[in-house]
mmCIF file of C-alpha atoms and ligand atoms in Angstrom:
data_model
loop_
_atom_site.group_PDB
_atom_site.id
_atom_site.type_symbol
_atom_site.label_atom_id
_atom_site.label_comp_id
_atom_site.label_asym_id
_atom_site.label_seq_id
_atom_site.Cartn_x
_atom_site.Cartn_y
_atom_site.Cartn_z
ATOM 1 C CA MET A 1 -140.594 74.393 -37.442
ATOM 2 C CA VAL A 2 -142.171 71.600 -35.494
ATOM 3 C CA ASN A 3 -145.913 71.170 -35.712
ATOM 4 C CA MET A 4 -147.016 71.124 -32.091
ATOM 5 C CA ASP A 5 -150.327 69.496 -32.979
ATOM 6 C CA ALA A 6 -148.688 66.278 -34.128
ATOM 7 C CA SER A 7 -146.215 63.848 -32.753
ATOM 8 C CA THR A 8 -144.457 60.641 -33.698
ATOM 9 C CA PHE A 9 -144.854 57.320 -31.923
ATOM 10 C CA GLU A 10 -143.384 53.861 -32.040
ATOM 11 C CA LEU A 11 -145.669 50.863 -32.259
ATOM 12 C CA LYS A 12 -144.974 49.103 -28.961
ATOM 13 C CA LYS A 13 -147.424 46.179 -29.037
ATOM 14 C CA PHE A 14 -150.416 44.965 -30.974
ATOM 15 C CA VAL A 15 -153.124 43.427 -28.833
ATOM 16 C CA ILE A 16 -156.295 41.698 -29.901
ATOM 17 C CA ALA A 17 -159.011 41.141 -27.342
ATOM 18 C CA ARG A 18 -162.483 39.680 -27.156
ATOM 19 C CA ALA A 19 -164.815 42.162 -25.521
ATOM 20 C CA GLU A 20 -166.803 40.625 -22.703
ATOM 21 C CA HIS A 21 -170.482 39.882 -23.345
ATOM 22 C CA GLY A 22 -172.741 42.272 -21.459
ATOM 23 C CA LYS A 23 -170.000 44.784 -20.665
ATOM 24 C CA ASP A 24 -169.854 48.373 -21.838
ATOM 25 C CA LEU A 25 -167.404 48.598 -24.744
ATOM 26 C CA ILE A 26 -165.857 51.910 -23.633
ATOM 27 C CA GLN A 27 -165.369 50.649 -20.067
ATOM 28 C CA PHE A 28 -163.918 47.397 -21.394
ATOM 29 C CA VAL A 29 -161.254 49.236 -23.421
ATOM 30 C CA LYS A 30 -160.574 51.591 -20.486
ATOM 31 C CA ARG A 31 -159.985 48.625 -18.178
ATOM 32 C CA LEU A 32 -157.722 47.015 -20.778
ATOM 33 C CA ALA A 33 -155.693 50.253 -20.847
ATOM 34 C CA GLU A 34 -155.514 50.474 -17.051
ATOM 35 C CA GLU A 35 -154.440 46.849 -16.638
ATOM 36 C CA ARG A 36 -151.686 47.205 -19.226
ATOM 37 C CA ASP A 37 -150.581 50.756 -18.347
ATOM 38 C CA ILE A 38 -151.470 52.006 -21.807
ATOM 39 C CA GLU A 39 -151.163 55.800 -22.064
ATOM 40 C CA ALA A 40 -151.500 56.075 -25.843
ATOM 41 C CA GLY A 41 -153.081 53.820 -28.414
ATOM 42 C CA THR A 42 -155.465 53.417 -31.286
ATOM 43 C CA PHE A 43 -158.017 50.704 -31.836
ATOM 44 C CA THR A 44 -160.662 49.349 -34.124
ATOM 45 C CA ALA A 45 -163.459 46.956 -33.273
ATOM 46 C CA VAL A 46 -166.137 44.930 -35.013
ATOM 47 C CA GLY A 47 -168.968 42.863 -33.589
ATOM 48 C CA ALA A 48 -172.472 43.459 -32.341
ATOM 49 C CA LEU A 49 -174.029 45.557 -29.600
ATOM 50 C CA LYS A 50 -177.183 44.760 -27.637
ATOM 51 C CA ARG A 51 -177.919 48.472 -27.280
ATOM 52 C CA ALA A 52 -176.025 51.738 -27.438
ATOM 53 C CA THR A 53 -176.028 55.450 -26.795
ATOM 54 C CA ILE A 54 -174.371 57.562 -29.440
ATOM 55 C CA GLY A 55 -173.702 61.271 -29.372
ATOM 56 C CA PHE A 56 -173.637 64.173 -31.789
ATOM 57 C CA TYR A 57 -171.665 67.213 -30.702
ATOM 58 C CA ASN A 58 -173.713 70.318 -31.371
ATOM 59 C CA GLN A 59 -171.142 72.862 -32.552
ATOM 60 C CA ASP A 60 -173.380 75.820 -31.660
ATOM 61 C CA SER A 61 -174.529 74.848 -28.165
ATOM 62 C CA HIS A 62 -171.292 72.936 -27.376
ATOM 63 C CA GLU A 63 -173.292 70.047 -25.972
ATOM 64 C CA TYR A 64 -173.605 66.405 -26.919
ATOM 65 C CA GLN A 65 -177.042 65.442 -28.164
ATOM 66 C CA GLU A 66 -177.495 61.805 -27.202
ATOM 67 C CA MET A 67 -179.426 59.168 -29.111
ATOM 68 C CA GLU A 68 -180.405 55.931 -27.447
ATOM 69 C CA ILE A 69 -180.608 52.836 -29.563
ATOM 70 C CA ASN A 70 -182.419 50.242 -27.504
ATOM 71 C CA ALA A 71 -182.145 47.384 -29.971
ATOM 72 C CA PRO A 72 -179.483 45.003 -31.275
ATOM 73 C CA ARG A 73 -177.139 46.436 -33.885
ATOM 74 C CA GLU A 74 -174.224 45.218 -35.951
ATOM 75 C CA MET A 75 -171.129 47.178 -35.044
ATOM 76 C CA VAL A 76 -170.054 47.712 -38.629
ATOM 77 C CA SER A 77 -167.112 49.810 -37.598
ATOM 78 C CA CYS A 78 -165.679 51.279 -34.460
ATOM 79 C CA ILE A 79 -162.599 53.468 -34.484
ATOM 80 C CA GLY A 80 -161.081 54.896 -31.374
ATOM 81 C CA ASN A 81 -158.077 55.996 -29.434
ATOM 82 C CA ILE A 82 -156.656 56.056 -25.943
ATOM 83 C CA SER A 83 -154.916 59.067 -24.449
ATOM 84 C CA LEU A 84 -154.676 60.616 -21.005
ATOM 85 C CA LYS A 85 -157.212 62.871 -19.346
ATOM 86 C CA ASP A 86 -156.562 64.043 -15.788
ATOM 87 C CA GLY A 87 -153.769 61.466 -15.617
ATOM 88 C CA GLU A 88 -156.010 58.506 -16.446
ATOM 89 C CA PRO A 89 -156.526 56.551 -19.680
ATOM 90 C CA PHE A 90 -159.379 58.117 -21.639
ATOM 91 C CA VAL A 91 -161.138 56.212 -24.422
ATOM 92 C CA HIS A 92 -162.605 58.086 -27.393
ATOM 93 C CA ALA A 93 -164.538 56.055 -29.959
ATOM 94 C CA HIS A 94 -166.824 56.590 -32.917
ATOM 95 C CA VAL A 95 -169.100 53.917 -34.234
ATOM 96 C CA VAL A 96 -171.243 52.946 -37.211
ATOM 97 C CA LEU A 97 -174.159 50.682 -36.271
ATOM 98 C CA ALA A 98 -176.455 48.871 -38.716
ATOM 99 C CA ASP A 99 -179.959 47.544 -38.168
ATOM 100 C CA ASP A 100 -181.547 44.366 -39.581
ATOM 101 C CA SER A 101 -182.166 46.055 -42.930
ATOM 102 C CA GLY A 102 -178.570 47.162 -43.223
ATOM 103 C CA ARG A 103 -179.344 50.793 -42.551
ATOM 104 C CA ALA A 104 -176.614 52.522 -40.628
ATOM 105 C CA MET A 105 -176.324 55.381 -38.238
ATOM 106 C CA GLY A 106 -173.318 56.540 -36.383
ATOM 107 C CA GLY A 107 -171.745 58.919 -33.978
ATOM 108 C CA HIS A 108 -169.623 59.392 -30.919
ATOM 109 C CA LEU A 109 -169.930 56.225 -28.827
ATOM 110 C CA VAL A 110 -171.148 57.203 -25.362
ATOM 111 C CA GLU A 111 -171.874 53.654 -24.261
ATOM 112 C CA GLY A 112 -172.579 50.370 -25.915
ATOM 113 C CA THR A 113 -173.444 47.037 -24.363
ATOM 114 C CA VAL A 114 -171.392 44.302 -25.970
ATOM 115 C CA PHE A 115 -173.090 41.273 -27.517
ATOM 116 C CA ALA A 116 -169.819 40.223 -29.106
ATOM 117 C CA GLY A 117 -166.807 42.284 -29.961
ATOM 118 C CA GLU A 118 -163.338 41.873 -31.397
ATOM 119 C CA ILE A 119 -160.854 44.606 -30.598
ATOM 120 C CA GLN A 120 -157.582 45.254 -32.394
ATOM 121 C CA LEU A 121 -155.481 47.597 -30.296
ATOM 122 C CA LYS A 122 -152.159 49.242 -31.127
ATOM 123 C CA ILE A 123 -150.212 50.332 -28.073
ATOM 124 C CA LEU A 124 -148.042 53.347 -28.865
ATOM 125 C CA GLU A 125 -144.891 54.583 -27.215
ATOM 126 C CA GLY A 126 -143.806 58.203 -27.329
ATOM 127 C CA PRO A 127 -144.539 61.574 -25.788
ATOM 128 C CA LYS A 128 -147.480 62.033 -23.445
ATOM 129 C CA VAL A 129 -150.783 62.780 -25.119
ATOM 130 C CA GLU A 130 -153.102 64.581 -22.748
ATOM 131 C CA ARG A 131 -156.578 65.931 -23.262
ATOM 132 C CA LYS A 132 -156.928 69.560 -22.239
ATOM 133 C CA HIS A 133 -159.851 71.917 -22.533
ATOM 134 C CA ASP A 134 -159.896 73.763 -25.851
ATOM 135 C CA GLU A 135 -161.452 77.243 -25.798
ATOM 136 C CA LYS A 136 -162.612 77.301 -29.418
ATOM 137 C CA THR A 137 -164.495 73.991 -29.426
ATOM 138 C CA ASP A 138 -165.180 73.575 -25.701
ATOM 139 C CA LEU A 139 -163.913 70.004 -26.134
ATOM 140 C CA SER A 140 -161.013 68.217 -24.440
ATOM 141 C CA LEU A 141 -158.486 68.037 -27.248
ATOM 142 C CA TRP A 142 -155.001 66.554 -27.528
ATOM 143 C CA LYS A 143 -151.928 68.339 -26.275
ATOM 144 C CA PHE A 144 -148.633 66.643 -26.993
ATOM 145 C CA GLY A 145 -145.742 66.536 -24.599
ATOM 146 C CA GLU A 146 -142.147 67.106 -25.610
ATOM 147 C CA ASN A 147 -140.792 64.448 -27.930
ATOM 148 C CA ASP A 148 -138.202 62.461 -26.022
ATOM 149 C CA GLU A 149 -135.056 62.095 -28.181
ATOM 150 C CA SER A 150 -135.056 58.334 -27.640
ATOM 151 C CA HIS A 151 -138.339 58.086 -29.564
ATOM 152 C CA ASN A 152 -137.001 59.998 -32.581
ATOM 153 C CA GLN A 153 -134.424 57.486 -33.711
HETATM 154 ZN ZN1 ZN B 201 -166.181 61.874 -30.443
#
């Protein structure tokens, strides 16, 4: 029995990139994906943000509560992925940000203005991964396409 909520991929390429100062981190990764025709990938990033908006998904109201952080923060950790939504690369990232006393807060990265950022991106090759509306959570969750035999070797 095949688990339809999981799929296997080949590592196609490993890209490292310097995020552009003053750009939005999510948009920067999205553009990277568009320019390189990346349909599936995972990434991590470290660096610093000038400001950010992070979200918390309220599981009762099914809405994101947004928190604005209008001050510089260390981007202690950022973990994300790229998949397809409505046929376009969609970037999903979570972040931990620390202030000048080392205190951290984190959440779903809505937007974050880059001060400096180093991105390590794994480009994956395999079945299509598309985000589709999920009834239970009201979120756009992954649906995996059929595994092409050539990717199962
Ligand atoms: Zn999220």
